[in-house]
JSON list of C-alpha atoms in Angstrom, two decimals:
[
{"chain": "X", "resi": 1154, "resn": "UNK", "atom": "CA", "xyz": [-1.39, -0.59, 21.99]},
{"chain": "X", "resi": 1155, "resn": "UNK", "atom": "CA", "xyz": [-1.31, 2.99, 21.37]},
{"chain": "X", "resi": 1156, "resn": "UNK", "atom": "CA", "xyz": [1.40, 3.94, 23.90]},
{"chain": "X", "resi": 1157, "resn": "UNK", "atom": "CA", "xyz": [3.44, 0.84, 23.19]},
{"chain": "X", "resi": 1158, "resn": "UNK", "atom": "CA", "xyz": [3.48, 1.59, 19.40]},
{"chain": "X", "resi": 1159, "resn": "UNK", "atom": "CA", "xyz": [4.33, 5.45, 19.96]},
{"chain": "X", "resi": 1160, "resn": "UNK", "atom": "CA", "xyz": [7.37, 4.35, 21.99]},
{"chain": "X", "resi": 1161, "resn": "UNK", "atom": "CA", "xyz": [8.54, 1.77, 19.62]},
{"chain": "X", "resi": 1162, "resn": "UNK", "atom": "CA", "xyz": [8.14, 4.19, 16.74]},
{"chain": "X", "resi": 1163, "resn": "UNK", "atom": "CA", "xyz": [10.07, 6.88, 19.07]},
{"chain": "X", "resi": 1164, "resn": "UNK", "atom": "CA", "xyz": [12.91, 4.32, 19.43]},
{"chain": "X", "resi": 1165, "resn": "UNK", "atom": "CA", "xyz": [13.06, 3.23, 15.92]},
{"chain": "X", "resi": 1166, "resn": "UNK", "atom": "CA", "xyz": [13.36, 7.06, 14.93]},
{"chain": "X", "resi": 1167, "resn": "UNK", "atom": "CA", "xyz": [16.23, 7.65, 17.26]},
{"chain": "X", "resi": 1168, "resn": "UNK", "atom": "CA", "xyz": [17.86, 4.43, 16.00]},
{"chain": "X", "resi": 1169, "resn": "UNK", "atom": "CA", "xyz": [17.59, 5.64, 12.39]},
{"chain": "X", "resi": 1170, "resn": "UNK", "atom": "CA", "xyz": [19.08, 9.32, 13.21]},
{"chain": "X", "resi": 1171, "resn": "UNK", "atom": "CA", "xyz": [21.90, 7.83, 15.17]},
{"chain": "X", "resi": 1172, "resn": "UNK", "atom": "CA", "xyz": [22.66, 5.63, 12.08]},
{"chain": "X", "resi": 1173, "resn": "UNK", "atom": "CA", "xyz": [22.45, 8.91, 9.91]},
{"chain": "X", "resi": 1174, "resn": "UNK", "atom": "CA", "xyz": [19.19, 8.25, 8.30]},
{"chain": "X", "resi": 1175, "resn": "UNK", "atom": "CA", "xyz": [17.00, 11.43, 7.94]},
{"chain": "X", "resi": 1176, "resn": "UNK", "atom": "CA", "xyz": [13.14, 10.99, 9.18]},
{"chain": "X", "resi": 1177, "resn": "UNK", "atom": "CA", "xyz": [10.53, 13.24, 8.69]},
{"chain": "X", "resi": 1178, "resn": "UNK", "atom": "CA", "xyz": [8.83, 14.63, 11.75]},
{"chain": "X", "resi": 1179, "resn": "UNK", "atom": "CA", "xyz": [4.77, 13.66, 12.00]},
{"chain": "X", "resi": 1180, "resn": "UNK", "atom": "CA", "xyz": [3.05, 16.64, 10.73]},
{"chain": "X", "resi": 1181, "resn": "UNK", "atom": "CA", "xyz": [-0.72, 15.19, 10.19]},
{"chain": "X", "resi": 1182, "resn": "UNK", "atom": "CA", "xyz": [-2.08, 11.87, 10.11]},
{"chain": "X", "resi": 1183, "resn": "UNK", "atom": "CA", "xyz": [-0.85, 10.25, 7.03]},
{"chain": "X", "resi": 1184, "resn": "UNK", "atom": "CA", "xyz": [-0.64, 6.58, 6.17]},
{"chain": "X", "resi": 1185, "resn": "UNK", "atom": "CA", "xyz": [2.99, 6.25, 4.86]},
{"chain": "X", "resi": 1186, "resn": "UNK", "atom": "CA", "xyz": [2.96, 2.40, 4.51]},
{"chain": "X", "resi": 1187, "resn": "UNK", "atom": "CA", "xyz": [0.90, -0.37, 3.45]},
{"chain": "X", "resi": 1188, "resn": "UNK", "atom": "CA", "xyz": [1.24, -4.21, 3.59]},
{"chain": "X", "resi": 1189, "resn": "UNK", "atom": "CA", "xyz": [-1.18, -6.31, 1.79]},
{"chain": "X", "resi": 1190, "resn": "UNK", "atom": "CA", "xyz": [-0.92, -10.03, 2.54]},
{"chain": "X", "resi": 1191, "resn": "UNK", "atom": "CA", "xyz": [-2.65, -12.67, 0.16]},
{"chain": "X", "resi": 1192, "resn": "UNK", "atom": "CA", "xyz": [-4.42, -15.27, 2.49]},
{"chain": "X", "resi": 1193, "resn": "UNK", "atom": "CA", "xyz": [-5.42, -17.30, -0.49]},
{"chain": "X", "resi": 1194, "resn": "UNK", "atom": "CA", "xyz": [-4.71, -17.86, -3.95]},
{"chain": "X", "resi": 1195, "resn": "UNK", "atom": "CA", "xyz": [-6.86, -20.55, -5.02]},
{"chain": "X", "resi": 1196, "resn": "UNK", "atom": "CA", "xyz": [-8.46, -18.27, -7.74]},
{"chain": "X", "resi": 1197, "resn": "UNK", "atom": "CA", "xyz": [-7.72, -16.57, -11.02]},
{"chain": "X", "resi": 1198, "resn": "UNK", "atom": "CA", "xyz": [-7.15, -12.91, -11.45]},
{"chain": "X", "resi": 1199, "resn": "UNK", "atom": "CA", "xyz": [-7.41, -10.80, -8.29]},
{"chain": "X", "resi": 1200, "resn": "UNK", "atom": "CA", "xyz": [-4.15, -9.11, -8.85]},
{"chain": "X", "resi": 1201, "resn": "UNK", "atom": "CA", "xyz": [-3.23, -5.67, -6.89]},
{"chain": "X", "resi": 1202, "resn": "UNK", "atom": "CA", "xyz": [-2.48, -3.18, -9.49]},
{"chain": "X", "resi": 1203, "resn": "UNK", "atom": "CA", "xyz": [-0.61, 0.14, -9.56]},
{"chain": "X", "resi": 1204, "resn": "UNK", "atom": "CA", "xyz": [-1.91, 1.69, -12.90]},
{"chain": "X", "resi": 1205, "resn": "UNK", "atom": "CA", "xyz": [0.49, 4.89, -12.45]},
{"chain": "X", "resi": 1206, "resn": "UNK", "atom": "CA", "xyz": [3.57, 2.91, -12.08]},
{"chain": "X", "resi": 1207, "resn": "UNK", "atom": "CA", "xyz": [5.91, 2.57, -15.14]},
{"chain": "X", "resi": 1208, "resn": "UNK", "atom": "CA", "xyz": [4.85, -0.28, -17.51]},
{"chain": "X", "resi": 1209, "resn": "UNK", "atom": "CA", "xyz": [6.67, -2.25, -19.96]},
{"chain": "X", "resi": 1210, "resn": "UNK", "atom": "CA", "xyz": [7.32, -1.30, -23.52]},
{"chain": "X", "resi": 1211, "resn": "UNK", "atom": "CA", "xyz": [5.69, -2.73, -26.53]},
{"chain": "X", "resi": 1212, "resn": "UNK", "atom": "CA", "xyz": [2.21, -3.29, -25.43]},
{"chain": "X", "resi": 1213, "resn": "UNK", "atom": "CA", "xyz": [3.29, -5.35, -22.45]},
{"chain": "X", "resi": 1214, "resn": "UNK", "atom": "CA", "xyz": [2.59, -4.96, -18.75]},
{"chain": "X", "resi": 1215, "resn": "UNK", "atom": "CA", "xyz": [5.00, -5.31, -15.90]},
{"chain": "X", "resi": 1216, "resn": "UNK", "atom": "CA", "xyz": [3.94, -8.15, -13.80]},
{"chain": "X", "resi": 1217, "resn": "UNK", "atom": "CA", "xyz": [5.17, -9.11, -10.21]},
{"chain": "X", "resi": 1218, "resn": "UNK", "atom": "CA", "xyz": [5.02, -13.04, -10.03]},
{"chain": "X", "resi": 1219, "resn": "UNK", "atom": "CA", "xyz": [6.96, -15.26, -7.65]},
{"chain": "X", "resi": 1220, "resn": "UNK", "atom": "CA", "xyz": [9.41, -12.83, -6.73]},
{"chain": "X", "resi": 1221, "resn": "UNK", "atom": "CA", "xyz": [10.38, -11.70, -10.07]},
{"chain": "X", "resi": 1222, "resn": "UNK", "atom": "CA", "xyz": [9.18, -8.76, -12.43]},
{"chain": "X", "resi": 1223, "resn": "UNK", "atom": "CA", "xyz": [8.55, -9.59, -16.10]},
{"chain": "X", "resi": 1224, "resn": "UNK", "atom": "CA", "xyz": [6.78, -7.90, -18.94]},
{"chain": "X", "resi": 1225, "resn": "UNK", "atom": "CA", "xyz": [3.43, -9.77, -19.66]},
{"chain": "X", "resi": 1226, "resn": "UNK", "atom": "CA", "xyz": [0.35, -9.41, -21.71]},
{"chain": "X", "resi": 1227, "resn": "UNK", "atom": "CA", "xyz": [-1.80, -6.85, -20.15]},
{"chain": "X", "resi": 1228, "resn": "UNK", "atom": "CA", "xyz": [-4.86, -8.16, -18.08]},
{"chain": "X", "resi": 1229, "resn": "UNK", "atom": "CA", "xyz": [-8.43, -8.32, -19.39]},
{"chain": "X", "resi": 1230, "resn": "UNK", "atom": "CA", "xyz": [-10.93, -7.69, -16.50]},
{"chain": "X", "resi": 1231, "resn": "UNK", "atom": "CA", "xyz": [-13.73, -6.49, -18.46]},
{"chain": "X", "resi": 1232, "resn": "UNK", "atom": "CA", "xyz": [-14.64, -2.97, -17.53]},
{"chain": "X", "resi": 1233, "resn": "UNK", "atom": "CA", "xyz": [-11.66, -2.31, -15.25]},
{"chain": "X", "resi": 1234, "resn": "UNK", "atom": "CA", "xyz": [-9.05, -0.95, -17.58]},
{"chain": "X", "resi": 1235, "resn": "UNK", "atom": "CA", "xyz": [-6.76, 0.03, -14.64]},
{"chain": "X", "resi": 1236, "resn": "UNK", "atom": "CA", "xyz": [-5.80, -3.86, -14.45]},
{"chain": "X", "resi": 1237, "resn": "UNK", "atom": "CA", "xyz": [-4.29, -3.60, -18.00]},
{"chain": "X", "resi": 1238, "resn": "UNK", "atom": "CA", "xyz": [-1.75, -0.79, -16.87]},
{"chain": "X", "resi": 1239, "resn": "UNK", "atom": "CA", "xyz": [1.13, -0.15, -15.03]},
{"chain": "X", "resi": 1240, "resn": "UNK", "atom": "CA", "xyz": [2.52, -3.19, -12.40]},
{"chain": "X", "resi": 1241, "resn": "UNK", "atom": "CA", "xyz": [0.03, -5.87, -11.57]},
{"chain": "X", "resi": 1242, "resn": "UNK", "atom": "CA", "xyz": [1.19, -8.13, -8.36]},
{"chain": "X", "resi": 1243, "resn": "UNK", "atom": "CA", "xyz": [-0.04, -11.70, -8.69]},
{"chain": "X", "resi": 1244, "resn": "UNK", "atom": "CA", "xyz": [-1.38, -13.06, -5.38]},
{"chain": "X", "resi": 1245, "resn": "UNK", "atom": "CA", "xyz": [0.51, -15.88, -3.92]},
{"chain": "X", "resi": 1246, "resn": "UNK", "atom": "CA", "xyz": [-0.55, -17.30, -0.56]},
{"chain": "X", "resi": 1247, "resn": "UNK", "atom": "CA", "xyz": [1.23, -15.99, 2.51]},
{"chain": "X", "resi": 1248, "resn": "UNK", "atom": "CA", "xyz": [3.22, -13.36, 0.52]},
{"chain": "X", "resi": 1249, "resn": "UNK", "atom": "CA", "xyz": [2.29, -9.72, 0.18]},
{"chain": "X", "resi": 1250, "resn": "UNK", "atom": "CA", "xyz": [2.80, -6.31, -1.46]},
{"chain": "X", "resi": 1251, "resn": "UNK", "atom": "CA", "xyz": [4.34, -3.64, 0.71]},
{"chain": "X", "resi": 1252, "resn": "UNK", "atom": "CA", "xyz": [4.50, -0.11, -0.79]},
{"chain": "X", "resi": 1253, "resn": "UNK", "atom": "CA", "xyz": [4.92, 3.30, 0.31]},
{"chain": "X", "resi": 1254, "resn": "UNK", "atom": "CA", "xyz": [2.72, 6.29, -0.04]},
{"chain": "X", "resi": 1255, "resn": "UNK", "atom": "CA", "xyz": [5.22, 9.12, 0.54]},
{"chain": "X", "resi": 1256, "resn": "UNK", "atom": "CA", "xyz": [8.29, 9.83, -1.35]},
{"chain": "X", "resi": 1257, "resn": "UNK", "atom": "CA", "xyz": [11.29, 9.84, 0.62]},
{"chain": "X", "resi": 1258, "resn": "UNK", "atom": "CA", "xyz": [13.23, 13.22, 1.40]},
{"chain": "X", "resi": 1259, "resn": "UNK", "atom": "CA", "xyz": [10.07, 15.39, 0.60]},
{"chain": "X", "resi": 1260, "resn": "UNK", "atom": "CA", "xyz": [7.37, 13.50, 2.48]},
{"chain": "X", "resi": 1261, "resn": "UNK", "atom": "CA", "xyz": [4.99, 14.38, -0.61]},
{"chain": "X", "resi": 1262, "resn": "UNK", "atom": "CA", "xyz": [2.56, 11.83, -1.86]},
{"chain": "X", "resi": 1263, "resn": "UNK", "atom": "CA", "xyz": [3.87, 9.36, -4.38]},
{"chain": "X", "resi": 1264, "resn": "UNK", "atom": "CA", "xyz": [0.96, 9.00, -6.94]},
{"chain": "X", "resi": 1265, "resn": "UNK", "atom": "CA", "xyz": [2.85, 5.85, -8.16]},
{"chain": "X", "resi": 1266, "resn": "UNK", "atom": "CA", "xyz": [1.34, 4.05, -5.11]},
{"chain": "X", "resi": 1267, "resn": "UNK", "atom": "CA", "xyz": [-2.25, 4.71, -6.02]},
{"chain": "X", "resi": 1268, "resn": "UNK", "atom": "CA", "xyz": [-3.56, 1.08, -6.30]},
{"chain": "X", "resi": 1269, "resn": "UNK", "atom": "CA", "xyz": [-6.79, -1.18, -6.61]},
{"chain": "X", "resi": 1270, "resn": "UNK", "atom": "CA", "xyz": [-7.58, -4.54, -6.45]},
{"chain": "X", "resi": 1271, "resn": "UNK", "atom": "CA", "xyz": [-8.53, -6.26, -9.86]},
{"chain": "X", "resi": 1272, "resn": "UNK", "atom": "CA", "xyz": [-11.53, -8.49, -9.48]},
{"chain": "X", "resi": 1273, "resn": "UNK", "atom": "CA", "xyz": [-11.09, -12.13, -9.09]},
{"chain": "X", "resi": 1274, "resn": "UNK", "atom": "CA", "xyz": [-12.11, -14.01, -12.37]},
{"chain": "X", "resi": 1275, "resn": "UNK", "atom": "CA", "xyz": [-12.99, -17.24, -10.58]},
{"chain": "X", "resi": 1276, "resn": "UNK", "atom": "CA", "xyz": [-12.88, -18.08, -6.91]},
{"chain": "X", "resi": 1277, "resn": "UNK", "atom": "CA", "xyz": [-12.86, -15.72, -3.84]},
{"chain": "X", "resi": 1278, "resn": "UNK", "atom": "CA", "xyz": [-9.87, -13.60, -2.72]},
{"chain": "X", "resi": 1279, "resn": "UNK", "atom": "CA", "xyz": [-8.88, -13.14, 0.84]},
{"chain": "X", "resi": 1280, "resn": "UNK", "atom": "CA", "xyz": [-6.48, -10.70, 2.18]},
{"chain": "X", "resi": 1281, "resn": "UNK", "atom": "CA", "xyz": [-5.34, -8.59, 5.02]},
{"chain": "X", "resi": 1282, "resn": "UNK", "atom": "CA", "xyz": [-4.53, -5.00, 5.11]},
{"chain": "X", "resi": 1283, "resn": "UNK", "atom": "CA", "xyz": [-2.12, -3.53, 7.67]},
{"chain": "X", "resi": 1284, "resn": "UNK", "atom": "CA", "xyz": [-1.37, 0.26, 7.60]},
{"chain": "X", "resi": 1285, "resn": "UNK", "atom": "CA", "xyz": [1.49, 2.09, 9.14]},
{"chain": "X", "resi": 1286, "resn": "UNK", "atom": "CA", "xyz": [1.04, 5.69, 10.12]},
{"chain": "X", "resi": 1287, "resn": "UNK", "atom": "CA", "xyz": [3.22, 8.51, 10.99]},
{"chain": "X", "resi": 1288, "resn": "UNK", "atom": "CA", "xyz": [1.35, 9.51, 14.15]},
{"chain": "X", "resi": 1289, "resn": "UNK", "atom": "CA", "xyz": [0.68, 8.04, 17.41]},
{"chain": "X", "resi": 1290, "resn": "UNK", "atom": "CA", "xyz": [-2.80, 6.19, 17.28]},
{"chain": "X", "resi": 1291, "resn": "UNK", "atom": "CA", "xyz": [-4.45, 8.31, 19.61]},
{"chain": "X", "resi": 1292, "resn": "UNK", "atom": "CA", "xyz": [-3.74, 11.32, 17.60]},
{"chain": "X", "resi": 1293, "resn": "UNK", "atom": "CA", "xyz": [-4.62, 9.97, 14.18]},
{"chain": "X", "resi": 1294, "resn": "UNK", "atom": "CA", "xyz": [-7.85, 8.28, 15.94]},
{"chain": "X", "resi": 1295, "resn": "UNK", "atom": "CA", "xyz": [-8.88, 11.77, 17.13]},
{"chain": "X", "resi": 1296, "resn": "UNK", "atom": "CA", "xyz": [-8.14, 13.65, 13.87]},
{"chain": "X", "resi": 1297, "resn": "UNK", "atom": "CA", "xyz": [-9.76, 11.09, 11.76]},
{"chain": "X", "resi": 1298, "resn": "UNK", "atom": "CA", "xyz": [-12.79, 11.03, 14.22]},
{"chain": "X", "resi": 1299, "resn": "UNK", "atom": "CA", "xyz": [-12.94, 14.79, 13.70]},
{"chain": "X", "resi": 1300, "resn": "UNK", "atom": "CA", "xyz": [-12.98, 14.46, 10.03]},
{"chain": "X", "resi": 1301, "resn": "UNK", "atom": "CA", "xyz": [-15.83, 11.88, 10.00]},
{"chain": "X", "resi": 1302, "resn": "UNK", "atom": "CA", "xyz": [-17.88, 13.85, 12.40]},
{"chain": "X", "resi": 1303, "resn": "UNK", "atom": "CA", "xyz": [-17.67, 17.13, 10.17]}
]
């Protein structure tokens, strides 16, 4: 899958450049995009939370639910205060949260992308992570293998 992914990435980069979109060259292995897909929603709680994303005013919290972002009361998850700050994405089976880890233009880390999973209050949460990287899979694998072995 590595060479096919690299070829697809190169074709996408060339297409973007022809369209006038500026792309950043891969410098080091970086996860630049994450897609978290919710495989179930028959539980309560279990939101994906971005505590450093801007929250709503007046003691309210921004909540993404059913395709809309609304101000709502902060979540109470007993001991996980991050669930009551920033932006909460409410799980919907078959839907997902897509977010970027890097800022456009500079490629610097976007601290607003720091996230976590609030614990389900009832039931079991099932999900799937898909990570998009800025390097070919073989290069990234070698780099991370080196890091893990040292």
